[in-house]
Amino acid sequence: MKQTFTLLFLFILSSSFAQIQKLREFSAGSFVDSRIIYEDNKDDVFGYFLLYEFDRKSREVYDMEYVVMDKNLNKITSGTFTEGVYKNFMIKTGARLSFVKKKKNQLYFGIHDNLDNEYFMQTQVTSDYFRERYRKINLDNFTLSKTFFIQDNEIAEMETSAGDTFSVKEMKENQSLIPINDGKFVLFSPSTYKIPFIQSGNKDYHSLIKAGVKSFSVLDENLKVIWTSEINADKKDAGVYRVRSSDNSTLVLEKKNLNKTVTELSSYEIYSLESGKLMGKVTEEDPNYRMSQFKMEIDGDYLVIYNYLYEPKDKVFTHEKTLGYARLIIDKKTGKELKRNYLLWENLNSHFTFKDKFGNIPKYGKILFQNFIPLKNGNTIGIAEGYKTASNTEILDFYVMEFDPEMKVKYFKKTEKMQNIIKGQKISGQRLQRYGAFDYYFSQKLDEDGNYVILYANNEKEGGKIKRKRDPSWVLGIVTYVDGEFEYDKLNLTTTDGMIVPIKAKNGSILLQEYSEKNGAEMRLEKINY
């Protein structure tokens, strides 16, 4: 299992050309959180946002400092502001970033109070996070706005001072500002559902709150409403809506169905981002399967959806009961389904010996796909890892596959890894994936020509299992897909007195964050050779 760090991106080093920044030179405060800042409507990186805490003013109030760097690690701006977090005798929170989003010449960032008690949050709070509030930085003159929040579809400003305290009532009415492409935001209206004073432990109040949302709006970069659309008009057919994908012309919402008589778990609505017109609806109804979404993305003129497949009567959806996967290709302008292909476990029979239709492999376990990458030629890269759910759960080997337009295997390669064991815990595949326990890190475009890099971790320490566990030698497995060909390489992540943490960088480059006792933490920007 990979080390519990946000290890995102790394490749071949060329030290003589590296640009180095020492993180301790940015701020004297304690590091809190960070985000990658992306260019408008692009996958490429604009820069980085770092958040620090220092100078506590009272029990719930302290100063924070932000630092903004460009994609070449040059400091663009920094500043301080006073922030407060909710606390009581049961709950202790800290300020965390909800998002950082560049909108033309404005840099918006959201802050929320992180909560350990998830049950409390989902039964009391209508927003996506706990006590969400926002600020923006003008990238022309680097001024910082006051804190603002949204309640009853209205924007209000607030200031925080030493000695301030906060109540749950102030927090649970806040609305979530959701950044999307083309310099816009989505804002769901307040829920009309009222939580009863006496609550039942068997009810999903979080879903009932979300299903009580009757409309949503798209806002411009100045937070002015462009258009509004109604949802959940029929109470019997109400569902939980969330933003799934967007580009500069299209917005896709998923509707999770709460009506138990409906066979499909989710459906999708496609809107024109400019006019708000409902362009089409996408159904996942299937005569032979029930589907649960794995991944969705907009790829040019198409909406590509990858789903888990289950038996029609299934009500519990774990990877241990999957029959395989399906890929749906949708015309994003009409919502019309153009193609539906199935990847059943039996389609991989030339590479695995399965004992049943659920993909169980005798004396091994199962494989779980970590990602599907649609290619310009209609093919798909599939990235999978083996695992075994038992009293001691095991993370096994790494697999790279390429499928043709009909989802038939065109390329297959297995890379053996050290078997990492999670002792005393029987964990399902999807839980392992949700908690980041697999060794797969990340896939990223190398350029706009359809070339990719795929990254995973491995412990290559020589010797027995005990020696490898006590003194690991972590390496980064590197798979490149360039001009239709796969190449494999690796890079050491362990240093003599510390470790290296890779982070996503601008296309064609990598960012290495190295921790050592001697130098502290420093970042190096490196160029990728491919």
XYZ file of C-alpha atoms in Angstrom:
530
model
C 0.000 0.000 0.000
C 1.393 3.361 -0.933
C 2.478 5.773 1.776
C -0.304 8.038 3.005
C 0.690 11.155 1.132
C -0.905 12.930 -1.784
C 1.571 11.513 -4.277
C 0.409 12.707 -7.634
C 3.010 13.078 -10.327
C 6.672 12.384 -10.959
C 9.093 11.445 -13.750
C 12.744 11.441 -14.873
C 15.001 14.004 -13.187
C 17.430 16.424 -14.791
C 18.848 18.197 -11.732
C 20.936 20.742 -13.537
C 17.789 22.353 -14.916
C 15.674 22.076 -11.757
C 14.117 25.129 -10.183
C 14.100 24.828 -6.381
C 11.909 26.504 -3.763
C 12.251 25.928 -0.014
C 8.783 25.794 1.522
C 9.925 27.134 4.889
C 10.869 30.389 3.161
C 7.265 31.026 2.150
C 5.771 31.297 5.652
C 6.674 31.025 9.332
C 3.259 29.482 10.029
C 2.144 25.859 10.240
C 1.167 24.313 6.911
C -2.591 23.594 6.716
C -3.631 22.724 3.167
C -2.820 23.210 -0.516
C -4.388 22.965 -3.954
C -3.223 22.831 -7.539
C -4.576 25.770 -9.571
C -5.588 24.870 -13.117
C -5.798 27.079 -16.174
C -9.276 28.152 -17.301
C -10.968 25.295 -19.214
C -7.735 23.316 -19.411
C -6.042 20.354 -17.772
C -2.765 22.256 -17.590
C -1.516 23.724 -14.321
C -1.561 27.492 -13.674
C 0.147 27.316 -10.287
C -0.177 26.334 -6.637
C -2.019 27.647 -3.570
C -0.566 27.070 -0.078
C -2.392 27.797 3.192
C -0.743 28.307 6.599
C -1.960 28.936 10.148
C -0.239 31.100 12.739
C -0.875 33.564 15.589
C -3.957 32.177 17.363
C -6.022 35.100 18.655
C -8.599 33.208 20.725
C -9.996 29.692 21.130
C -11.791 29.732 17.766
C -9.948 32.504 15.902
C -6.470 32.718 14.365
C -4.602 34.355 11.503
C -3.943 32.498 8.261
C -1.532 33.168 5.425
C -1.852 32.161 1.781
C 0.868 31.909 -0.860
C 0.190 31.729 -4.598
C 2.901 30.408 -6.926
C 2.847 30.190 -10.703
C 3.516 26.942 -12.574
C 7.262 27.698 -12.576
C 7.303 28.001 -8.753
C 7.669 31.773 -8.807
C 5.789 33.472 -5.995
C 2.931 35.560 -7.422
C 1.424 36.938 -4.236
C 0.779 36.236 -0.559
C -1.309 37.725 2.204
C -2.922 37.184 5.587
C -6.470 37.126 6.889
C -8.249 36.298 10.128
C -10.281 33.095 10.228
C -12.463 31.341 12.789
C -13.614 27.743 13.198
C -16.490 26.136 15.076
C -15.708 24.286 18.309
C -17.663 22.822 21.196
C -17.058 20.192 23.860
C -17.746 17.385 21.356
C -16.360 18.774 18.121
C -12.996 20.260 17.249
C -12.505 21.561 13.729
C -9.833 23.251 11.643
C -10.016 25.388 8.511
C -9.492 23.493 5.255
C -9.718 24.374 1.569
C -12.882 23.385 -0.292
C -11.503 24.447 -3.669
C -9.209 26.934 -5.399
C -10.374 28.013 -8.843
C -9.029 30.538 -11.330
C -11.777 32.507 -13.079
C -10.202 34.871 -15.613
C -8.387 37.477 -13.462
C -9.930 36.284 -10.189
C -8.725 33.463 -7.956
C -11.561 32.113 -5.793
C -10.951 29.878 -2.813
C -13.393 28.211 -0.462
C -12.782 27.396 3.192
C -14.765 25.066 5.424
C -14.487 23.604 8.918
C -13.376 19.982 8.679
C -15.467 17.628 10.780
C -14.575 14.194 12.083
C -18.185 13.450 13.027
C -19.673 12.721 9.601
C -23.063 11.680 10.972
C -23.487 15.064 12.616
C -22.655 16.820 9.356
C -24.965 14.840 7.105
C -27.990 15.205 9.357
C -27.622 18.899 10.092
C -25.832 20.620 7.219
C -27.366 21.372 3.820
C -24.123 22.411 2.076
C -21.479 20.004 0.809
C -19.114 20.988 3.594
C -19.446 22.348 7.099
C -19.735 26.144 7.332
C -18.549 27.026 3.825
C -17.310 30.548 3.118
C -15.286 32.091 0.334
C -12.765 34.766 -0.661
C -11.261 35.907 -3.937
C -7.924 37.379 -4.975
C -7.677 39.851 -7.824
C -4.751 38.632 -9.946
C -4.241 42.087 -11.480
C -3.675 44.065 -8.265
C -3.543 41.144 -5.766
C -6.205 42.555 -3.441
C -8.022 40.095 -1.201
C -11.784 40.331 -0.745
C -13.645 40.048 2.510
C -15.044 36.665 3.487
C -18.453 36.024 1.992
C -20.989 33.200 2.284
C -24.313 32.353 0.633
C -27.655 31.843 2.369
C -31.126 31.953 0.778
C -29.420 32.582 -2.583
C -28.016 35.849 -1.246
C -24.346 36.735 -0.823
C -23.376 38.238 2.530
C -20.004 39.396 3.848
C -18.581 38.693 7.276
C -15.562 39.715 9.329
C -13.929 37.652 12.040
C -12.292 39.100 15.148
C -10.601 37.712 18.247
C -13.125 36.292 20.705
C -15.776 35.488 18.076
C -17.739 32.253 18.452
C -19.913 30.402 15.963
C -23.151 28.442 16.200
C -24.526 25.464 14.270
C -27.511 27.542 13.149
C -25.159 29.932 11.335
C -23.518 27.047 9.531
C -26.202 24.662 8.431
C -27.966 27.154 6.163
C -24.875 27.921 4.063
C -25.034 27.003 0.372
C -22.204 25.429 -1.597
C -20.592 27.366 -4.433
C -19.477 24.763 -6.990
C -16.863 25.849 -9.562
C -17.277 24.557 -13.125
C -15.658 25.352 -16.462
C -15.833 28.541 -18.519
C -15.456 30.834 -15.492
C -18.799 29.828 -13.987
C -20.289 28.371 -10.795
C -23.291 26.219 -9.914
C -25.427 27.100 -6.915
C -28.205 24.772 -5.693
C -31.118 26.460 -3.935
C -31.769 25.893 -0.217
C -33.571 22.671 0.613
C -37.276 22.806 1.428
C -36.967 19.677 3.577
C -37.125 20.249 7.321
C -35.400 17.740 9.560
C -37.784 16.527 12.308
C -36.885 17.291 15.891
C -37.042 13.578 16.713
C -34.998 11.686 14.126
C -35.071 8.052 13.089
C -31.782 6.203 12.903
C -33.016 4.321 9.823
C -33.539 7.374 7.596
C -31.000 8.907 5.261
C -31.587 12.564 6.161
C -28.683 13.713 4.042
C -30.423 12.414 0.895
C -33.794 13.773 1.992
C -32.241 17.218 2.446
C -30.688 17.071 -1.020
C -33.921 15.824 -2.598
C -35.665 18.873 -1.154
C -33.637 21.155 -3.448
C -36.030 22.514 -6.100
C -33.735 24.506 -8.421
C -30.174 25.394 -9.301
C -28.515 28.402 -10.913
C -25.416 28.981 -13.027
C -23.447 32.083 -11.996
C -20.811 34.040 -13.922
C -17.326 34.900 -12.624
C -18.827 37.867 -10.763
C -21.377 35.569 -9.071
C -24.297 37.036 -11.027
C -27.066 34.608 -12.013
C -27.004 33.724 -15.737
C -29.895 31.279 -15.665
C -31.908 29.084 -13.290
C -33.540 25.699 -13.861
C -36.088 23.789 -11.791
C -35.432 20.251 -10.549
C -37.294 17.770 -8.322
C -40.690 19.128 -9.356
C -42.358 15.783 -8.582
C -41.844 14.775 -4.962
C -42.371 11.086 -5.783
C -39.597 11.238 -8.373
C -37.223 13.526 -6.436
C -33.546 12.672 -6.291
C -30.136 13.886 -5.178
C -28.525 16.118 -7.807
C -24.829 16.825 -8.102
C -22.498 18.299 -10.706
C -20.678 15.562 -12.590
C -18.859 17.266 -15.473
C -18.639 20.425 -17.558
C -16.764 22.049 -20.418
C -17.077 25.473 -22.050
C -20.504 24.656 -23.542
C -22.008 21.838 -21.495
C -23.036 21.077 -17.918
C -23.871 17.540 -16.793
C -25.801 16.801 -13.596
C -26.295 13.372 -12.092
C -29.606 12.547 -10.453
C -29.370 9.788 -7.853
C -32.791 8.161 -7.722
C -34.340 7.694 -4.276
C -37.467 5.965 -5.599
C -36.865 2.299 -4.787
C -39.209 1.166 -7.580
C -36.899 2.676 -10.218
C -34.376 0.140 -11.513
C -31.664 2.587 -12.573
C -29.598 3.986 -9.719
C -28.797 7.264 -11.490
C -29.705 9.256 -14.580
C -28.090 12.345 -16.117
C -29.265 15.694 -17.415
C -27.265 17.662 -20.001
C -27.675 21.463 -20.069
C -26.428 24.165 -22.398
C -24.032 26.190 -20.278
C -24.895 29.358 -22.182
C -28.721 29.234 -22.232
C -29.677 26.714 -19.564
C -31.653 24.668 -22.072
C -32.028 21.005 -21.172
C -30.305 19.349 -24.142
C -31.112 15.779 -23.207
C -31.415 13.113 -20.554
C -29.282 10.012 -20.272
C -30.688 6.789 -18.858
C -28.711 3.828 -17.591
C -31.596 1.406 -17.873
C -30.483 -1.976 -19.164
C -32.458 -5.212 -19.656
C -29.665 -7.388 -18.259
C -27.850 -5.309 -15.645
C -28.015 -2.619 -13.015
C -25.326 0.022 -13.353
C -23.414 2.118 -10.855
C -21.195 4.894 -12.131
C -17.443 4.520 -11.973
C -16.246 7.458 -14.081
C -17.614 10.160 -16.371
C -15.898 12.752 -18.555
C -16.628 14.983 -21.528
C -14.419 14.054 -24.450
C -14.901 16.528 -27.302
C -18.473 16.166 -28.592
C -19.134 13.116 -26.466
C -20.011 12.256 -22.899
C -18.202 9.037 -21.948
C -19.520 7.068 -18.952
C -17.881 3.992 -17.424
C -20.116 1.977 -15.078
C -19.919 -1.034 -12.798
C -22.298 -3.853 -13.802
C -24.488 -5.756 -11.334
C -27.270 -8.290 -11.562
C -30.755 -6.757 -12.058
C -32.006 -7.749 -8.591
C -28.925 -6.599 -6.664
C -29.504 -4.047 -3.902
C -26.021 -3.964 -2.371
C -23.352 -2.708 -4.749
C -19.843 -3.837 -3.865
C -17.028 -4.768 -6.202
C -17.208 -8.339 -4.929
C -20.535 -8.631 -6.812
C -19.615 -6.819 -10.027
C -20.088 -8.649 -13.313
C -17.732 -6.273 -15.105
C -17.991 -2.782 -16.573
C -19.911 -0.932 -19.285
C -18.945 2.052 -21.414
C -21.629 4.436 -22.698
C -20.862 7.031 -25.385
C -23.383 9.884 -25.489
C -23.846 12.767 -27.928
C -23.485 15.691 -25.524
C -25.601 17.984 -27.737
C -28.690 15.748 -27.665
C -28.216 13.210 -24.886
C -28.649 10.432 -27.458
C -26.779 7.232 -26.675
C -24.481 6.368 -29.590
C -22.810 3.246 -28.271
C -22.884 0.849 -25.331
C -20.172 -1.769 -24.826
C -19.698 -4.314 -22.056
C -16.450 -5.482 -20.486
C -17.428 -8.673 -18.649
C -14.866 -10.620 -16.672
C -15.132 -13.393 -19.258
C -13.708 -10.966 -21.841
C -10.404 -11.275 -19.959
C -10.339 -15.096 -20.010
C -7.220 -15.162 -22.175
C -5.305 -13.454 -19.336
C -7.036 -14.700 -16.155
C -8.700 -17.886 -14.992
C -11.966 -16.917 -13.313
C -13.955 -19.334 -11.196
C -17.263 -17.448 -11.487
C -19.082 -14.576 -13.213
C -18.029 -12.165 -10.451
C -14.379 -12.231 -11.524
C -12.960 -14.188 -8.606
C -9.557 -15.673 -9.418
C -8.656 -18.931 -7.591
C -5.776 -18.594 -5.110
C -5.441 -14.899 -5.985
C -8.482 -12.686 -5.377
C -9.873 -10.092 -7.789
C -8.800 -7.190 -9.937
C -10.294 -3.710 -9.727
C -9.937 -1.096 -12.447
C -8.504 2.122 -11.053
C -9.051 4.219 -14.165
C -10.213 4.174 -17.769
C -8.689 6.681 -20.202
C -10.524 7.251 -23.504
C -8.153 7.815 -26.425
C -8.579 9.855 -29.600
C -8.587 6.715 -31.778
C -11.594 5.271 -29.923
C -9.517 2.896 -27.830
C -9.427 2.911 -24.018
C -6.527 2.456 -21.605
C -7.511 0.416 -18.566
C -5.476 0.503 -15.342
C -6.165 -2.207 -12.754
C -4.744 -3.674 -9.567
C -5.140 -7.046 -7.939
C -6.348 -7.448 -4.376
C -7.563 -10.122 -1.992
C -10.245 -9.442 0.591
C -9.643 -11.742 3.559
C -8.965 -11.519 7.297
C -5.698 -9.883 6.204
C -6.443 -7.861 3.060
C -3.722 -7.867 0.391
C -2.842 -5.392 -2.379
C -1.387 -7.349 -5.300
C -0.120 -6.743 -8.847
C -0.471 -3.860 -11.319
C -2.048 -4.228 -14.777
C -2.106 -2.002 -17.853
C -4.477 -2.825 -20.722
C -5.622 -1.237 -23.942
C -9.073 -1.973 -25.344
C -10.276 -1.451 -28.906
C -13.487 0.542 -29.677
C -15.560 -2.573 -28.858
C -13.800 -2.929 -25.466
C -11.903 -6.042 -26.572
C -8.386 -6.500 -25.198
C -5.713 -5.227 -27.583
C -2.777 -4.943 -25.139
C -2.153 -6.514 -21.741
C 0.772 -6.351 -19.321
C 1.072 -7.482 -15.717
C 3.687 -5.903 -13.430
C 4.363 -7.890 -10.280
C 4.626 -5.849 -7.080
C 5.390 -6.574 -3.495
C 2.231 -7.837 -1.806
C 1.207 -5.257 0.780
C -0.869 -6.631 3.630
C -3.402 -4.796 5.785
C -3.465 -6.984 8.867
C -6.629 -7.770 10.777
C -8.952 -5.959 8.363
C -11.300 -7.472 5.800
C -11.818 -4.634 3.315
C -13.807 -4.658 0.074
C -12.294 -3.461 -3.205
C -14.301 -0.255 -3.425
C -13.449 0.680 0.159
C -9.780 0.117 -0.603
C -10.163 2.420 -3.588
C -12.136 5.038 -1.676
C -9.505 5.279 1.062
C -6.534 5.384 -1.337
C -5.121 2.022 -0.265
C -4.141 0.874 -3.745
C -0.713 1.619 -5.189
C -1.992 3.423 -8.292
C -1.391 7.150 -8.006
C -2.353 9.114 -11.028
C -2.604 9.389 -14.806
C -2.008 12.628 -16.661
C -1.767 13.983 -20.182
C 1.773 14.618 -21.304
C 0.610 16.971 -24.072
C -2.369 17.658 -26.330
C -1.379 14.884 -28.778
C -2.990 12.044 -26.819
C 0.112 10.932 -24.903
C -0.167 9.940 -21.222
C 1.853 8.952 -18.181
C 0.609 6.447 -15.569
C 2.104 6.231 -12.078
C 2.075 3.694 -9.257
C 4.154 2.863 -6.166
C 6.124 -0.252 -5.291
C 8.433 -1.346 -2.476
C 11.475 -2.975 -4.070
C 13.541 -3.595 -0.944
C 15.596 -6.762 -1.347
C 15.231 -9.476 1.250
C 12.361 -11.034 3.155
C 8.970 -9.511 3.964
C 10.026 -8.382 7.454
C 13.109 -6.576 6.157
C 11.141 -4.890 3.377
C 8.495 -3.735 5.827
C 10.942 -2.358 8.415
C 13.212 -0.616 5.937
C 11.260 -0.112 2.687
C 12.688 1.134 -0.568
C 9.809 2.883 -2.291
C 9.989 3.447 -6.026
C 7.609 5.063 -8.442
C 6.512 2.847 -11.303
C 6.227 4.868 -14.501
C 4.255 3.838 -17.571
C 4.219 6.137 -20.594
C 1.863 5.867 -23.550
C 3.434 7.819 -26.420
C 2.480 7.498 -30.102
C 0.494 4.353 -29.355
C 3.325 2.538 -27.550
C 3.760 1.681 -23.856
C 7.117 2.082 -22.102
C 7.992 1.182 -18.489
C 10.441 2.827 -16.093
C 10.870 3.536 -12.390
C 12.345 6.150 -10.057
C 13.468 5.942 -6.430
C 11.311 7.788 -3.877
C 13.560 7.114 -0.870
C 16.485 9.419 0.039
C 19.237 8.969 2.629
C 17.533 11.174 5.232
C 14.014 11.683 3.944
C 11.604 11.045 1.126
C 10.284 12.522 -2.110
C 6.644 13.387 -2.700
C 5.639 13.932 -6.353
C 2.935 16.482 -7.201
C 1.189 17.242 -10.478
C 2.831 19.988 -12.548
C 2.356 21.763 -15.862
C 2.171 19.564 -18.943
C 5.607 18.238 -19.826
C 6.989 18.760 -16.312
C 6.894 17.322 -12.811
C 7.043 18.767 -9.311
C 9.030 16.939 -6.632
C 8.584 17.847 -2.996
C 11.450 16.464 -0.938
C 11.430 16.166 2.858
C 14.679 15.804 4.783
C 15.914 16.522 8.297
C 18.737 18.670 6.922
C 16.875 20.893 4.450
C 13.265 20.610 5.571
C 10.840 20.626 2.672
C 11.752 21.915 -0.749
C 10.158 21.710 -4.183
C 11.884 21.067 -7.495
C 10.357 21.553 -10.918
C 11.668 19.062 -13.468
C 11.174 18.598 -17.197
C 9.854 15.284 -18.517
C 11.867 13.570 -21.222
C 9.743 11.436 -23.549
